[in-house]
Coordinates of C-alpha atoms and ligand atoms in Angstrom, one line a residue:
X1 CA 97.3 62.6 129.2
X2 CA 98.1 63.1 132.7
X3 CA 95.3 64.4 134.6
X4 CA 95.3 66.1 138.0
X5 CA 93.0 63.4 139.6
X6 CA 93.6 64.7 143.3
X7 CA 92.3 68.1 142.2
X8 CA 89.7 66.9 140.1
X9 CA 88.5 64.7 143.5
X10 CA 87.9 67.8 145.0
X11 CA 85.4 69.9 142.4
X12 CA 82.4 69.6 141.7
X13 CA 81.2 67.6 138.3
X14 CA 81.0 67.5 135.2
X15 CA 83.6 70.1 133.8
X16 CA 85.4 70.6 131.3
X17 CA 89.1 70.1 131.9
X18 CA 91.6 72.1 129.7
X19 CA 95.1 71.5 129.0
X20 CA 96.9 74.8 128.3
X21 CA 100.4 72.9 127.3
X22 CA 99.0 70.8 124.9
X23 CA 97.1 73.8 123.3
X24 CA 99.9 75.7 123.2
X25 CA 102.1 72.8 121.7
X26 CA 99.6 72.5 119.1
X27 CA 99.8 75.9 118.1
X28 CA 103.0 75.8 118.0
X29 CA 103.0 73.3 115.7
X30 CA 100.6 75.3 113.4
X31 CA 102.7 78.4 113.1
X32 CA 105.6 76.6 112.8
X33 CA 104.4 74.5 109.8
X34 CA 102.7 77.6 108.5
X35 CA 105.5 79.8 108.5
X36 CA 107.3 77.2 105.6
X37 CA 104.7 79.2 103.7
X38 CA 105.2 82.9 103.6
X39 CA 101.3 83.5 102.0
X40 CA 99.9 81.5 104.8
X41 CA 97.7 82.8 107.3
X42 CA 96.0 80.6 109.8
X43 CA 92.5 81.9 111.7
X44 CA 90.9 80.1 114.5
X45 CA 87.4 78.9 113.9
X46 CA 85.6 80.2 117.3
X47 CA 82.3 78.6 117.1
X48 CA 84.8 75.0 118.0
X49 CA 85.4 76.7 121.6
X50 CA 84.9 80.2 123.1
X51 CA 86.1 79.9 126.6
X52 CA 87.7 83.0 127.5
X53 CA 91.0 82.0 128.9
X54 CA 91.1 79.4 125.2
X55 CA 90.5 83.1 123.3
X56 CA 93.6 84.3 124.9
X57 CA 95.9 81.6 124.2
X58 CA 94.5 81.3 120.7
X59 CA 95.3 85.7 120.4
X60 CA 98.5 84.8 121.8
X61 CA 99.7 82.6 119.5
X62 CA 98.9 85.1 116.8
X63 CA 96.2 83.5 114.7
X64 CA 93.1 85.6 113.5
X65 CA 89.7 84.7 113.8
X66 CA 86.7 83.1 111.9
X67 CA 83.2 84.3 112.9
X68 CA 79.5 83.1 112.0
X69 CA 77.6 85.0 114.5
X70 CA 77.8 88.6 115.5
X71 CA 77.8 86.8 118.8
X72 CA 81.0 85.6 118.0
X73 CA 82.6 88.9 116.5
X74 CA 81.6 90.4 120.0
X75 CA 84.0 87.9 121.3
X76 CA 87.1 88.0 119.6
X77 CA 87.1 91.7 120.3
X78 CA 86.3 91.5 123.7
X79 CA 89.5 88.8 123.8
X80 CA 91.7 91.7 122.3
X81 CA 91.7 90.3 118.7
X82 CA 91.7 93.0 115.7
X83 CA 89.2 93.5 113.9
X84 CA 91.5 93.7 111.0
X85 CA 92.1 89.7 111.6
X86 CA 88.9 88.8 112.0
X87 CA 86.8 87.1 109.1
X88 CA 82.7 86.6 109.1
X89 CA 81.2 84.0 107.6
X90 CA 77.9 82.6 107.2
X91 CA 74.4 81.6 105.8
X92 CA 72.4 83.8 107.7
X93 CA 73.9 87.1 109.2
X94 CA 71.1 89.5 110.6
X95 CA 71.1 93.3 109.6
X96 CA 72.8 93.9 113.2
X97 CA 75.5 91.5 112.8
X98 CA 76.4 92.8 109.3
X99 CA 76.3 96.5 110.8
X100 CA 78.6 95.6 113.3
X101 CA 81.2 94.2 110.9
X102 CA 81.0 97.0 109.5
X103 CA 81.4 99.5 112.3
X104 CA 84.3 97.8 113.0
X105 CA 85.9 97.3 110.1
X106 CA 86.5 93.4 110.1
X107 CA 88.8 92.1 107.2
X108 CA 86.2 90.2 105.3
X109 CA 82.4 89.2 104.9
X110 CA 82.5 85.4 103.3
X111 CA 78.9 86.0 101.3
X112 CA 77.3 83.1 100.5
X113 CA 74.3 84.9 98.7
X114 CA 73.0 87.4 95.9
X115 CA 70.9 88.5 97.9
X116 CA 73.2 88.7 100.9
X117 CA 75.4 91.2 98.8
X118 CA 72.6 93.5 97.7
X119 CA 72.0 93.7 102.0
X120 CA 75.9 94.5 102.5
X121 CA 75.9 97.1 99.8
X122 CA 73.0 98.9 101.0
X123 CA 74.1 98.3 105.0
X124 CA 77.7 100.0 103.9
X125 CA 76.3 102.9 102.3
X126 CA 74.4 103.8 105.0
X127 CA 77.5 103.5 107.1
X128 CA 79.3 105.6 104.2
X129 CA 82.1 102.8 104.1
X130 CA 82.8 99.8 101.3
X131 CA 83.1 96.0 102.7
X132 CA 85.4 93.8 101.6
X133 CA 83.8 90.5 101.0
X134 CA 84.6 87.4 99.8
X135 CA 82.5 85.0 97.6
X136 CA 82.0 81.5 99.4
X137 CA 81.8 78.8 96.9
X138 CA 80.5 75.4 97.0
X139 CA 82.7 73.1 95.1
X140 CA 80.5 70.7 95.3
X141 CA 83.7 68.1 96.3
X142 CA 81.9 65.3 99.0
X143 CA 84.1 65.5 102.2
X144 CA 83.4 62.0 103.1
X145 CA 82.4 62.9 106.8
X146 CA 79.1 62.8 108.5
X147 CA 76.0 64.3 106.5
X148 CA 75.3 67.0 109.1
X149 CA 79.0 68.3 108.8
X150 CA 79.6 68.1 104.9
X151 CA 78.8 71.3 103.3
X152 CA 80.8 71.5 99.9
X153 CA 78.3 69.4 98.1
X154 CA 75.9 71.3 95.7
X155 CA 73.1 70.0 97.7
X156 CA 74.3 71.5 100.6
X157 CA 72.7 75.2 102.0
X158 CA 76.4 76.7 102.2
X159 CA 77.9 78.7 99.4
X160 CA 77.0 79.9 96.2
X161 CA 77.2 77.2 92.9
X162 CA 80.1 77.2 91.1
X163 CA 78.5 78.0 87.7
X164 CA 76.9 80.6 89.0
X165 CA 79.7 82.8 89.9
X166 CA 80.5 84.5 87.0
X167 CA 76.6 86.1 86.9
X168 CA 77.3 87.1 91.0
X169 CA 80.7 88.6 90.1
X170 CA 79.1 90.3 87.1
X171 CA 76.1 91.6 89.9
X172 CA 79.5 92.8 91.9
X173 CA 80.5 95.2 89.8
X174 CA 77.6 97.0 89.8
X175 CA 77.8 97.3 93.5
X176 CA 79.5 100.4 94.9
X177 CA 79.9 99.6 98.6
X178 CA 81.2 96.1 97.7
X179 CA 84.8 95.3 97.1
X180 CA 85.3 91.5 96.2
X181 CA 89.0 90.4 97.5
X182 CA 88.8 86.9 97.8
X183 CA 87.0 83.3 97.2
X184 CA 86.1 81.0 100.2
X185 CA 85.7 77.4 100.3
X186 CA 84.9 75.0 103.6
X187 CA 83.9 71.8 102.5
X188 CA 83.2 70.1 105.6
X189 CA 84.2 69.1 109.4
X190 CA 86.3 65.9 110.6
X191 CA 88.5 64.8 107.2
X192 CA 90.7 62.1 108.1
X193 CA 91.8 61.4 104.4
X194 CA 93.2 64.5 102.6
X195 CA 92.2 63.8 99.0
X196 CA 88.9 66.0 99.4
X197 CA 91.4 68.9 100.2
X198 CA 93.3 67.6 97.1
X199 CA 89.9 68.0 94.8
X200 CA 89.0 71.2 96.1
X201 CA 92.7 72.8 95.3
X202 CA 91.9 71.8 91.8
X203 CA 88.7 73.3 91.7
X204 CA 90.4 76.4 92.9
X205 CA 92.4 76.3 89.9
X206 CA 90.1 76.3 87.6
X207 CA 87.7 78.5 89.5
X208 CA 90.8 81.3 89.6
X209 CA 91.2 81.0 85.9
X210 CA 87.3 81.7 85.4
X211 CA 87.5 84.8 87.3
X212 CA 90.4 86.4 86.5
X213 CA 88.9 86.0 82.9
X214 CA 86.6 88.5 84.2
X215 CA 89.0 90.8 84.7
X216 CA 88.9 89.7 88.4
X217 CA 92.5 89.7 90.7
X218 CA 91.8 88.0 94.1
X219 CA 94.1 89.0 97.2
X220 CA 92.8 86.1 99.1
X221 CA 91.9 82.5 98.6
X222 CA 90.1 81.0 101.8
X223 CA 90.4 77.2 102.2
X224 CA 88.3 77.3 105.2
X225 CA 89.1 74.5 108.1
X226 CA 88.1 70.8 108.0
X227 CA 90.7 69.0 109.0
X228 CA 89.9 66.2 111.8
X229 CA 91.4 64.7 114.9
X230 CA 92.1 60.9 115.9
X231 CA 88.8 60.5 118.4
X232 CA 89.9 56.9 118.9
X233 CA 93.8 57.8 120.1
X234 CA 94.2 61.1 121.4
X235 CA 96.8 60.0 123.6
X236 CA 98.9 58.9 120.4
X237 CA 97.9 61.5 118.3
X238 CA 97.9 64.6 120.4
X239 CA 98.4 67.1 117.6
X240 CA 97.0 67.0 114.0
X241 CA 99.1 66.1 111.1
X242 CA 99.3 69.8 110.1
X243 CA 102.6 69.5 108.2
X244 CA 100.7 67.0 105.7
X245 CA 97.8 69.4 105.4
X246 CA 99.1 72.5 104.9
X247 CA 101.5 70.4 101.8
X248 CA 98.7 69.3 100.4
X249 CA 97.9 73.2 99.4
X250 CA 101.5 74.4 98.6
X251 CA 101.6 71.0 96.5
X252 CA 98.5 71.4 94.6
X253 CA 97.2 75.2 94.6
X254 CA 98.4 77.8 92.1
X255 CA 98.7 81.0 94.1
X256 CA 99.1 84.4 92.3
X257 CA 101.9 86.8 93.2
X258 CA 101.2 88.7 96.5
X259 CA 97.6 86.0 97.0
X260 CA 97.6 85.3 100.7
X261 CA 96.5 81.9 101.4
X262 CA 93.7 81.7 104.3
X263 CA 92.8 78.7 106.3
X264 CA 90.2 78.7 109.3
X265 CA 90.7 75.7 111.6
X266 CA 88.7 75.0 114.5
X267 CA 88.6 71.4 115.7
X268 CA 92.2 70.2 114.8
X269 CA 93.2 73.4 116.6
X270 CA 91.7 72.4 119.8
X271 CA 89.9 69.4 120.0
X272 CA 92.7 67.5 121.9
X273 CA 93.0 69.9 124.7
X274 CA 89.8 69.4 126.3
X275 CA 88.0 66.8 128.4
X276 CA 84.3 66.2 129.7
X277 CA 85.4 65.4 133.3
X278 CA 82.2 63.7 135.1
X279 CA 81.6 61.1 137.8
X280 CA 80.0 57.4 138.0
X281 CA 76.4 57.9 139.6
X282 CA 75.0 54.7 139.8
X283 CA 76.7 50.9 137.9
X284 CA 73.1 49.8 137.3
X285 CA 72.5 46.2 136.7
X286 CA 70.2 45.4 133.3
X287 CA 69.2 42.1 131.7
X288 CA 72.1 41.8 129.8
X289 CA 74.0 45.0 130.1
X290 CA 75.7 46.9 132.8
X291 CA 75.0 50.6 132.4
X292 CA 77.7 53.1 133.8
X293 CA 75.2 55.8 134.8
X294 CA 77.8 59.0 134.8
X295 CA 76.8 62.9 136.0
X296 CA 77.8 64.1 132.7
X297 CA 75.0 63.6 129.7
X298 CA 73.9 64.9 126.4
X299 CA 73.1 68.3 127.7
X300 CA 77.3 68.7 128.3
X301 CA 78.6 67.3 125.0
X302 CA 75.7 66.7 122.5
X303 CA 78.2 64.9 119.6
X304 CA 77.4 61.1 120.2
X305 CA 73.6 62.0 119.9
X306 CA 73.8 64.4 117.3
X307 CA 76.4 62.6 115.0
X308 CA 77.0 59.5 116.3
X309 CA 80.4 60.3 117.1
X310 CA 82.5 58.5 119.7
X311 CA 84.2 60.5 122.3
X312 CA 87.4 57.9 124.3
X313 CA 86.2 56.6 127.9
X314 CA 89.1 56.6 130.3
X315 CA 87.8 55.6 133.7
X316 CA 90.5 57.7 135.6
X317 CA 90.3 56.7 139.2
X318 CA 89.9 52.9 139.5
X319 CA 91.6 50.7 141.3
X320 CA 90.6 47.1 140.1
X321 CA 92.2 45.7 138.0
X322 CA 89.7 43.8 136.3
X323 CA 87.1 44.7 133.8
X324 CA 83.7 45.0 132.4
X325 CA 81.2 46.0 129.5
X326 CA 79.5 48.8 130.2
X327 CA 77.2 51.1 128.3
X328 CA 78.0 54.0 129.4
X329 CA 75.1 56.2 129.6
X330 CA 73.8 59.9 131.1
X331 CA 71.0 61.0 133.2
X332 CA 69.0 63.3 130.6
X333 CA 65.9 61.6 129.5
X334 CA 66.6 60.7 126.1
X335 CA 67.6 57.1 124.9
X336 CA 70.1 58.8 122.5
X337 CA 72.0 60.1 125.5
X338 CA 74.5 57.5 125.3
X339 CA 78.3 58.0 125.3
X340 CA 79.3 54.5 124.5
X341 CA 77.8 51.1 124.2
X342 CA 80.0 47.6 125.3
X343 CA 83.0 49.4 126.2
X344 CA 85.6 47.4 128.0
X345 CA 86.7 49.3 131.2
X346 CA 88.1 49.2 134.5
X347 CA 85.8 47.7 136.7
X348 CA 84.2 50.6 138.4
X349 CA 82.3 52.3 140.9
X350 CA 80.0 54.9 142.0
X351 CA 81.9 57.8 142.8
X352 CA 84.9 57.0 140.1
X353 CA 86.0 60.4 137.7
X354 CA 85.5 59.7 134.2
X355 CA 87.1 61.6 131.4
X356 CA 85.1 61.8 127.8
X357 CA 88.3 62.4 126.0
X358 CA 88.9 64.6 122.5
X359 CA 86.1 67.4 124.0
X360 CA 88.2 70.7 123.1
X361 CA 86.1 71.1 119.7
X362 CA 82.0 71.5 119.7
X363 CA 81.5 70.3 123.2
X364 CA 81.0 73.1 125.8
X365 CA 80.4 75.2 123.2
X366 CA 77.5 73.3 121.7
X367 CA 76.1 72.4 125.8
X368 CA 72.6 73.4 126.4
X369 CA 70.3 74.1 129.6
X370 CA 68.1 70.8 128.8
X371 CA 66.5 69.7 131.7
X372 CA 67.7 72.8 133.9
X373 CA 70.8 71.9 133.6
X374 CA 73.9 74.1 133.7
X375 CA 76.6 74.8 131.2
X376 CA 79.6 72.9 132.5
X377 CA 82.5 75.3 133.6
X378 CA 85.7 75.4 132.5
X379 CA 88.9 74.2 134.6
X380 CA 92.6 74.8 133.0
Ligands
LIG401 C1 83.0 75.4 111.1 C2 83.8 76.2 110.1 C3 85.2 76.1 110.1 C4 86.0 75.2 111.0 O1 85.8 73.9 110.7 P1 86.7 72.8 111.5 O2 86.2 71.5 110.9 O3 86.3 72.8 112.9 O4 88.1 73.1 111.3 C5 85.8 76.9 109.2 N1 85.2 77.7 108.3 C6 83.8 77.8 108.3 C7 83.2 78.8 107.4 C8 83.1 77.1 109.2 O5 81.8 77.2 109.2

């Protein structure tokens, strides 16, 4: 990527740098490769990134939304998105959240619960209005990623168990402020290999069988998102292999006649377009280590410490042409705030710019205030 080094010399670090051309290629891409498939509908999942001017380009483009908080609801409509394109899901929704999914007439609640669907009923009637919800299964199909971002296996909190679905779609009929149009399905974060995505379609299958043996006919199947993005070449892999992806369901899903086909994607949608922009504070000598001390820290993108993932190190301003192992560490006082360990780079020193590459997805969204420090800001 080409970054605007003589501006970024100028501001203040760390910040999160945004690349609205890449963005906008990428979701490009998506509706192109969508539109092969007329049942296709592609929302954004907004708990990856919520920066306003992101929103925008993301409403743009045309894609609906995914919700888990009432928080997020609140922004998609604020960023001009419809309610009628804009999905809620979750393990947890509060009374308030659920009211105000109602009051606006959002397209779908993704119920994960029995007990979630007794609250829905009883919230609608009191708003004299029916929801439309949608039963999130757990297909209990492993997604091969990190523990803390699989969530299709039975152990899992997400979702309701396979074999109990025909007892909650039995509870459903007796619900009058409850209309069930759809199943939902998210099986985890980060897939590089698509055979998960494979397992679940045929889970589907059998899954749509079961139900419409009940008498059941879904308008909507919801695949939910999952698919990842190449950490370790961003530069070679801007944009997501989305042709492959969406094949994988037009190859191995039976749809119905007139079944829309709903995916939510949040990382592969805009994981590549953003960067953790920070300085070198300090190369501090150790025993046997240099440590790149940088501005930027846990605090700003919490994914190394939280899942040991690795975010590229591109040091963007040196000028030697040698280099050396650093660990490249932050300031916050934790030993897991650590962005790298032994990573060959330019030789470098204090005052250099630093980009933490592949940041678009979970990073400023998932910043915190630890040690009184503020949210990095956005520059596009
Ligand atoms: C997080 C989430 C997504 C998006 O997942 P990505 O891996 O970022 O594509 C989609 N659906 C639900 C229900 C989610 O919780």
């Amino acid at each position: 990527m080409n970054f605007p080094v003589s501006k970024f010399r100028t501001l203040q670090t760390p910040f999160y740098y945004y690349d609205r051309r890449l963005l906008e290629a990428t979701l490009d891409t998506i509706n192109k490769e969508a539109s092969r498939y007329p049942a296709f509908r592609v929302h954004y999942a907004v708990k990856a990134n919520v920066d306003s001017t992101l929103l925008e380009i993301v409403r743009q483009s045309g894609l609906g939304c995914d919700c888990v908080s009432g928080w997020e609801i609140q922004a998609c409509l604020k960023a001009g998105f419809q309610p009628d394109k804009i999905v809620y899901a979750g393990v947890g929704k509060s009374d308030w959240e659920i009211r105000l999914g109602l009051e606006q007439g959002i397209a779908c609640f993704n119920v994960e619960s029995v007990a979630e669907l007794e609250v829905i009923d009883q919230l609608a009637a009191e708003a004299g209005t029916t929801a439309r919800v949608a039963l999130r299964v757990n297909p209990n199909v492993d997604a091969h990623t990190h523990k803390y971002i699989t969530t299709g296996l039975s152990e899992n909190k997400f979702g309701i168990a396979m074999e109990m679905l025909p007892s909650v779609i039995a509870k459903i009929k007796t619900l009058s402020h409850v209309t069930l149009i759809g199943l939902h399905f998210h099986i985890g974060s980060q897939l590089l290999k698509l055979d998960p995505f494979t397992m679940l379609c045929a889970r589907i299958n059998k899954l749509q069988d079961e139900v419409e043996a009940q008498g059941i006919r879904l308008r909507t199947i919801n695949v939910g998102g999952g698919l990842g993005c190449d950490y370790d070449a961003p530069d070679e892999n801007p944009i997501p292999d989305f042709a492959d992806f969406f094949a994988i369901y037009a190859d191995h899903l039976r749809l119905r006649e007139g079944q829309e086909l709903h995916f939510e994607l949040g990382r592969s949608v805009v994981c590549q377009c953003g960067s953790l922009i920070a300085r070198v504070l300090y190369i501090k000598e150790g025993v046997n280590k240099k440590f790149m001390i940088l501005d930027a820290g846990m605090s700003d993108l919490i994914r190394p410490a939280l899942y040991q993932a690795h975010h590229k190190i591109e040091v963007l301003t040196s000028d030697s042409s040698e280099v050396t192992r650093y660990d490249v560490v932050g300031p916050i006082c934790e030993s897991s705030d650590c962005f790298g360990e032994n990573e060959l780079l330019p030789t470098a020193r204090r005052g250099d710019l630093v980009a933490l590459r592949s940041a678009g997805a979970y990073g400023q969204i998932m910043a915190s205030n630890y040690n009184c420090r503020p949210i990095p800001p956005s520059i596009w």
